[in-house]
């Protein structure tokens, strides 16, 4: 049962540190995603696992096989790790047929010729391309080339599959179809998979767990539901999904709830959860737009629900909903609503558990 562990991995390029003490474990059969914006270190992390980049310090191991150890200078080259990798560009040989592209890694591993065709056909059958084994890459669509690259990574039965933004070259509709197909294939094959993407929707839809990265650091590792519903840091809340942030000052608090005065308006909101804040602390109060309900001033709500007076600045119809921007003093907040024609002064109803609190500090740009 392969379990991949990355421990205290650091990496520097040209004097600039791009990975800072990266730690995570990927369990057997898990679909594990590294999520973050360009430049956050996710592809470098994947390259270190693949052996394409060598870390400065730390350890990378698959079960009891150590691929890299900074302590004793262990470094297993890529060809010795038995990992499958699909690149963003697919990296197919244009002068080779699809079958020959798949035969190449088998030849390098000295698989007998009598066995190669069987493995090639099996891999192409998994990605529904067996009938196109004689075609060349330029004779195939982008989606088909993506599946060929995946088949080539699977043909020699790697212990772990590494995917570096493999869907990014597809158009939006095909990408949506491909991610469902890819997740289904991964589950049916049962292979441990590490997936790199900057697409938060893709990560939420496909992953068993997600590691959100920012500026070369792991910010939160959790299930998609936990990442979205309880972002552990402001960096996560601001990158995964949409959030409004309001400046506030804690009036009173304990470990499970806090009352916060919103700066500029003087209104006080009540948040529940697990907080590490004290009275007098400056905080950012965050809320997702779909968790904000627009009501008429004086409208009755359930006891404990926050009511915040706001002014409608603008609204946009985007098909499935209306998106509103509202002002609370000098601050702005977004709200999604199914109904039109909200204007002027309104009340915003927000449940205490839907407010996130984060200490005011320098934000890692994502």
Coordinates of C-alpha atoms in Angstrom, one line a residue:
X1 CA 0.0 0.0 0.0
X2 CA 2.0 3.0 -1.2
X3 CA 2.0 6.1 1.1
X4 CA 4.0 9.1 0.0
X5 CA 5.5 11.3 2.7
X6 CA 7.2 14.7 2.2
X7 CA 8.9 16.0 5.3
X8 CA 10.5 19.4 5.8
X9 CA 11.4 20.0 2.2
X10 CA 13.0 23.2 1.3
X11 CA 14.1 24.4 -2.1
X12 CA 16.1 27.5 -3.3
X13 CA 16.6 28.8 -6.9
X14 CA 19.3 31.4 -7.5
X15 CA 19.3 32.4 -3.9
X16 CA 15.6 32.8 -3.6
X17 CA 13.8 30.2 -1.4
X18 CA 10.7 28.9 -3.2
X19 CA 9.7 26.1 -0.8
X20 CA 9.6 26.5 3.0
X21 CA 9.4 23.4 5.2
X22 CA 6.8 21.5 3.0
X23 CA 5.2 18.6 4.9
X24 CA 2.3 16.3 3.9
X25 CA 1.4 12.7 3.5
X26 CA -0.6 11.2 0.6
X27 CA -2.4 8.0 1.5
X28 CA -2.9 4.9 -0.6
X29 CA -5.4 5.4 -3.4
X30 CA -5.9 9.1 -2.5
X31 CA -6.5 11.9 -5.0
X32 CA -4.5 14.6 -3.4
X33 CA -4.3 18.1 -4.9
X34 CA -1.8 20.9 -4.6
X35 CA -3.7 24.1 -5.1
X36 CA -2.5 27.6 -5.4
X37 CA -1.8 30.5 -7.8
X38 CA 1.1 30.7 -10.2
X39 CA 4.4 30.9 -8.4
X40 CA 3.2 29.4 -5.1
X41 CA 5.5 26.4 -5.4
X42 CA 3.1 23.6 -6.3
X43 CA 4.8 22.5 -9.5
X44 CA 8.2 22.7 -7.9
X45 CA 6.9 20.5 -5.1
X46 CA 5.7 18.0 -7.7
X47 CA 9.0 18.2 -9.6
X48 CA 10.9 17.4 -6.3
X49 CA 8.7 14.3 -5.8
X50 CA 9.3 13.2 -9.4
X51 CA 13.0 13.7 -9.1
X52 CA 13.2 16.5 -11.8
X53 CA 14.3 19.0 -9.1
X54 CA 16.5 18.2 -6.1
X55 CA 15.5 19.8 -2.8
X56 CA 18.0 21.5 -0.6
X57 CA 16.9 19.7 2.6
X58 CA 14.2 17.4 3.8
X59 CA 13.0 13.9 3.0
X60 CA 10.8 12.4 0.3
X61 CA 9.8 8.7 0.7
X62 CA 7.3 6.2 -0.8
X63 CA 6.6 3.7 2.0
X64 CA 10.1 2.5 3.1
X65 CA 11.9 3.6 -0.1
X66 CA 13.6 7.0 0.4
X67 CA 13.8 9.0 -2.8
X68 CA 15.6 11.9 -1.3
X69 CA 17.2 12.7 2.0
X70 CA 19.2 15.8 2.7
X71 CA 20.7 14.3 5.8
X72 CA 22.6 11.5 4.1
X73 CA 22.6 12.8 0.5
X74 CA 20.3 10.1 -0.9
X75 CA 18.9 11.0 -4.3
X76 CA 17.0 8.5 -6.5
X77 CA 16.9 9.7 -10.1
X78 CA 13.5 10.0 -11.8
X79 CA 13.8 6.7 -13.7
X80 CA 14.3 4.8 -10.4
X81 CA 11.2 6.0 -8.7
X82 CA 8.5 4.2 -10.7
X83 CA 6.2 7.3 -10.8
X84 CA 4.0 8.2 -13.7
X85 CA 3.9 11.9 -14.7
X86 CA 1.6 13.9 -17.1
X87 CA 2.9 17.3 -18.0
X88 CA 0.8 20.4 -18.9
X89 CA 2.1 20.2 -22.5
X90 CA 1.5 16.4 -22.7
X91 CA 5.0 16.0 -24.2
X92 CA 4.0 13.5 -26.9
X93 CA 6.5 12.7 -29.6
X94 CA 5.0 14.1 -32.8
X95 CA 6.8 11.7 -35.1
X96 CA 5.6 8.6 -33.3
X97 CA 2.2 6.9 -33.4
X98 CA 0.2 6.8 -30.3
X99 CA 1.2 3.1 -29.8
X100 CA 4.8 4.0 -30.2
X101 CA 4.5 6.9 -27.7
X102 CA 3.3 4.3 -25.2
X103 CA 5.9 1.8 -26.2
X104 CA 8.8 4.1 -25.4
X105 CA 8.6 4.0 -21.6
X106 CA 8.2 0.2 -21.8
X107 CA 11.3 -0.1 -24.0
X108 CA 13.3 2.0 -21.5
X109 CA 12.2 -0.4 -18.8
X110 CA 13.2 -3.3 -20.9
X111 CA 9.7 -4.8 -21.0
X112 CA 9.8 -7.8 -23.4
X113 CA 8.3 -7.0 -26.9
X114 CA 5.8 -9.8 -26.5
X115 CA 4.4 -8.1 -23.4
X116 CA 4.4 -4.5 -24.8
X117 CA 1.4 -4.7 -27.1
X118 CA -0.7 -6.2 -24.3
X119 CA 0.2 -3.4 -21.9
X120 CA -0.3 -0.7 -24.6
X121 CA -3.7 -2.0 -25.6
X122 CA -4.8 -2.2 -21.9
X123 CA -3.7 1.3 -21.2
X124 CA -5.4 2.7 -24.3
X125 CA -8.5 0.8 -23.5
X126 CA -8.6 2.5 -20.0
X127 CA -8.7 5.9 -21.7
X128 CA -11.1 4.8 -24.5
X129 CA -8.6 5.3 -27.3
X130 CA -7.7 1.8 -28.3
X131 CA -9.3 2.3 -31.7
X132 CA -6.8 5.2 -32.4
X133 CA -3.6 3.4 -31.5
X134 CA -2.1 4.0 -35.0
X135 CA -2.8 7.7 -35.2
X136 CA -0.2 10.5 -34.6
X137 CA -0.6 13.2 -32.1
X138 CA -1.4 15.9 -34.7
X139 CA -4.3 13.8 -35.9
X140 CA -6.0 14.0 -32.5
X141 CA -7.9 16.7 -30.5
X142 CA -6.5 18.3 -27.4
X143 CA -8.7 16.2 -25.2
X144 CA -7.5 13.0 -26.9
X145 CA -3.9 14.0 -26.6
X146 CA -4.4 14.6 -22.9
X147 CA -5.8 11.0 -22.6
X148 CA -2.8 9.6 -24.5
X149 CA -0.4 11.3 -22.1
X150 CA -2.4 9.8 -19.3
X151 CA -2.3 6.3 -20.9
X152 CA 1.5 6.7 -21.3
X153 CA 1.9 7.5 -17.6
X154 CA -0.2 4.4 -16.7
X155 CA 1.2 1.9 -19.2
X156 CA 4.0 0.7 -16.9
X157 CA 1.9 0.5 -13.8
X158 CA 3.5 3.3 -11.7
X159 CA 3.0 3.3 -8.0
X160 CA 2.0 7.0 -7.9
X161 CA 0.6 9.2 -10.6
X162 CA 1.7 12.8 -10.8
X163 CA -0.4 15.3 -12.8
X164 CA 0.8 18.8 -13.5
X165 CA -2.2 20.9 -14.7
X166 CA -3.1 18.3 -17.3
X167 CA -6.4 19.9 -18.2
X168 CA -5.3 23.5 -18.5
X169 CA -5.0 23.4 -22.3
X170 CA -8.6 22.3 -22.8
X171 CA -11.5 24.7 -23.4
X172 CA -14.0 25.2 -20.5
X173 CA -16.6 22.7 -21.6
X174 CA -14.2 20.0 -22.5
X175 CA -12.3 20.6 -19.3
X176 CA -15.4 20.1 -17.2
X177 CA -16.1 16.8 -19.0
X178 CA -12.4 15.7 -18.7
X179 CA -12.2 16.3 -14.9
X180 CA -15.2 14.0 -14.3
X181 CA -13.7 11.4 -16.6
X182 CA -10.3 11.6 -15.0
X183 CA -11.6 11.3 -11.5
X184 CA -13.7 8.3 -12.5
X185 CA -10.6 6.7 -14.1
X186 CA -8.4 7.3 -11.0
X187 CA -11.0 5.8 -8.7
X188 CA -11.5 2.7 -11.0
X189 CA -7.7 2.1 -11.3
X190 CA -7.2 2.9 -7.6
X191 CA -3.9 4.6 -8.1
X192 CA -2.5 7.1 -5.6
X193 CA -2.6 10.5 -7.4
X194 CA -1.0 13.9 -6.8
X195 CA -2.6 16.6 -8.9
X196 CA -1.4 20.2 -9.4
X197 CA -3.8 23.0 -10.4
X198 CA -4.6 26.7 -9.9
X199 CA -8.3 26.0 -10.6
X200 CA -10.2 26.0 -7.3
X201 CA -13.4 24.5 -8.8
X202 CA -11.4 21.7 -10.3
X203 CA -9.7 21.0 -7.0
X204 CA -12.9 21.0 -5.0
X205 CA -14.7 18.7 -7.5
X206 CA -11.9 16.1 -7.9
X207 CA -10.0 15.8 -4.7
X208 CA -10.1 13.6 -1.6
X209 CA -7.9 16.2 0.1
X210 CA -6.5 19.6 -0.9
X211 CA -3.2 21.3 0.2
X212 CA -3.6 25.1 -0.4
X213 CA -0.2 26.7 -1.0
X214 CA 0.9 30.4 -0.9
X215 CA 4.3 31.8 -1.3
X216 CA 6.0 28.4 -1.1
X217 CA 4.2 27.4 2.1
X218 CA 1.5 24.9 3.0
X219 CA -1.4 27.0 4.4
X220 CA -4.1 24.4 4.9
X221 CA -4.5 20.7 4.2
X222 CA -8.0 19.4 4.5
X223 CA -11.0 17.9 2.6
X224 CA -12.7 20.1 0.0
X225 CA -15.6 20.7 2.3
X226 CA -13.4 21.8 5.2
X227 CA -11.3 24.0 2.9
X228 CA -14.4 25.8 1.7
X229 CA -16.6 25.9 4.8
X230 CA -13.8 26.5 7.4
X231 CA -10.8 28.1 5.7
X232 CA -8.0 28.1 8.3
X233 CA -6.3 31.3 7.1
X234 CA -7.2 34.4 5.3
X235 CA -5.0 33.3 2.3
X236 CA -7.3 30.2 1.9
X237 CA -10.5 32.2 2.2
X238 CA -9.4 34.7 -0.3
X239 CA -8.2 32.2 -2.9
X240 CA -10.7 29.4 -2.7
X241 CA -14.1 30.7 -3.6
X242 CA -15.1 34.4 -3.1
X243 CA -15.0 36.3 0.2
X244 CA -15.6 39.8 1.5
X245 CA -13.3 41.1 4.2
X246 CA -14.4 43.7 6.7
X247 CA -12.1 45.4 9.2
X248 CA -13.2 45.0 12.8
X249 CA -12.1 45.2 16.5
X250 CA -13.0 42.4 18.9
X251 CA -15.3 43.7 21.7
X252 CA -15.4 40.4 23.7
X253 CA -14.5 36.8 22.9
X254 CA -13.8 33.3 24.2
X255 CA -12.6 30.2 22.4
X256 CA -16.0 29.5 20.7
X257 CA -17.5 32.9 19.9
X258 CA -16.6 36.5 19.4
X259 CA -18.4 39.9 19.1
X260 CA -16.7 42.3 16.7
X261 CA -17.3 45.9 16.0
X262 CA -17.1 46.7 12.3
X263 CA -14.8 49.7 11.8
X264 CA -16.4 52.7 10.0
X265 CA -20.0 51.7 10.8
X266 CA -19.9 50.9 14.5
X267 CA -22.2 47.9 14.0
X268 CA -21.4 44.7 16.1
X269 CA -21.5 41.2 14.7
X270 CA -21.5 37.9 16.5
X271 CA -19.4 35.0 15.1
X272 CA -19.2 31.4 16.4
X273 CA -16.4 28.9 15.8
X274 CA -12.9 28.2 17.1
X275 CA -11.1 31.5 17.5
X276 CA -7.8 32.6 18.9
X277 CA -8.6 36.3 19.5
X278 CA -9.0 38.6 22.5
X279 CA -10.9 41.8 23.3
X280 CA -9.2 44.7 21.6
X281 CA -7.6 42.6 18.7
X282 CA -7.9 43.9 15.2
X283 CA -9.4 41.3 12.9
X284 CA -10.7 40.8 9.4
X285 CA -14.3 39.5 9.3
X286 CA -14.9 37.4 6.2
X287 CA -18.1 36.0 4.7
X288 CA -18.9 34.3 1.4
X289 CA -21.5 36.1 -0.8
X290 CA -23.8 33.1 -0.9
X291 CA -24.1 33.1 2.9
X292 CA -25.4 36.7 2.9
X293 CA -29.2 37.2 2.7
X294 CA -30.6 40.6 1.6
X295 CA -33.7 41.6 3.5
X296 CA -35.8 44.7 4.0
X297 CA -35.0 46.9 6.9
X298 CA -36.9 45.7 10.0
X299 CA -37.5 42.3 8.6
X300 CA -37.7 39.6 11.3
X301 CA -35.0 37.0 11.4
X302 CA -34.2 34.0 13.7
X303 CA -32.8 34.9 17.1
X304 CA -29.0 35.1 17.0
X305 CA -28.8 36.0 13.3
X306 CA -26.7 39.0 12.5
X307 CA -28.5 41.9 10.9
X308 CA -26.2 44.5 9.3
X309 CA -27.5 47.7 7.8
X310 CA -26.0 48.3 4.3
X311 CA -26.6 50.3 1.1
X312 CA -26.9 48.7 -2.3
X313 CA -24.3 50.1 -4.7
X314 CA -24.8 47.9 -7.7
X315 CA -26.3 44.7 -9.0
X316 CA -25.4 42.4 -11.9
X317 CA -27.5 39.6 -13.5
X318 CA -25.2 36.6 -14.3
X319 CA -27.9 34.1 -15.3
X320 CA -28.3 31.8 -12.3
X321 CA -28.4 34.7 -9.8
X322 CA -28.0 38.4 -9.1
X323 CA -24.7 39.6 -7.7
X324 CA -24.9 42.6 -5.5
X325 CA -22.2 45.0 -4.1
X326 CA -23.2 46.8 -1.0
X327 CA -21.5 49.3 1.3
X328 CA -21.2 49.1 5.1
X329 CA -19.7 52.4 6.0
X330 CA -16.6 52.7 3.8
X331 CA -16.3 49.0 3.4
X332 CA -17.9 46.8 0.6
X333 CA -19.5 43.4 0.8
X334 CA -20.8 41.1 -1.9
X335 CA -24.0 39.1 -1.8
X336 CA -25.5 36.6 -4.2
X337 CA -29.3 36.6 -4.5
X338 CA -32.0 34.9 -6.6
X339 CA -34.3 38.0 -6.7
X340 CA -33.8 41.4 -8.4
X341 CA -34.7 44.9 -7.5
X342 CA -33.0 45.3 -4.1
X343 CA -31.9 49.0 -3.8
X344 CA -31.3 51.7 -1.3
X345 CA -31.0 50.8 2.4
X346 CA -31.3 47.1 3.2
X347 CA -30.4 44.7 6.0
X348 CA -28.0 41.8 5.5
X349 CA -28.8 38.6 7.5
X350 CA -25.8 36.4 8.2
X351 CA -25.7 33.4 10.6
X352 CA -22.9 33.6 13.2
X353 CA -21.3 30.3 12.0
X354 CA -20.8 31.8 8.5
X355 CA -18.5 34.5 9.6
X356 CA -14.7 33.8 9.6
X357 CA -12.3 35.8 11.8
X358 CA -8.6 36.3 10.9
X359 CA -6.0 38.3 12.8
X360 CA -5.0 41.5 10.9
X361 CA -1.5 40.8 9.6
X362 CA 0.5 41.0 6.4
X363 CA -1.4 38.9 3.9
X364 CA 0.6 36.4 1.7
X365 CA -0.4 37.5 -1.8
X366 CA -2.3 34.8 -3.7

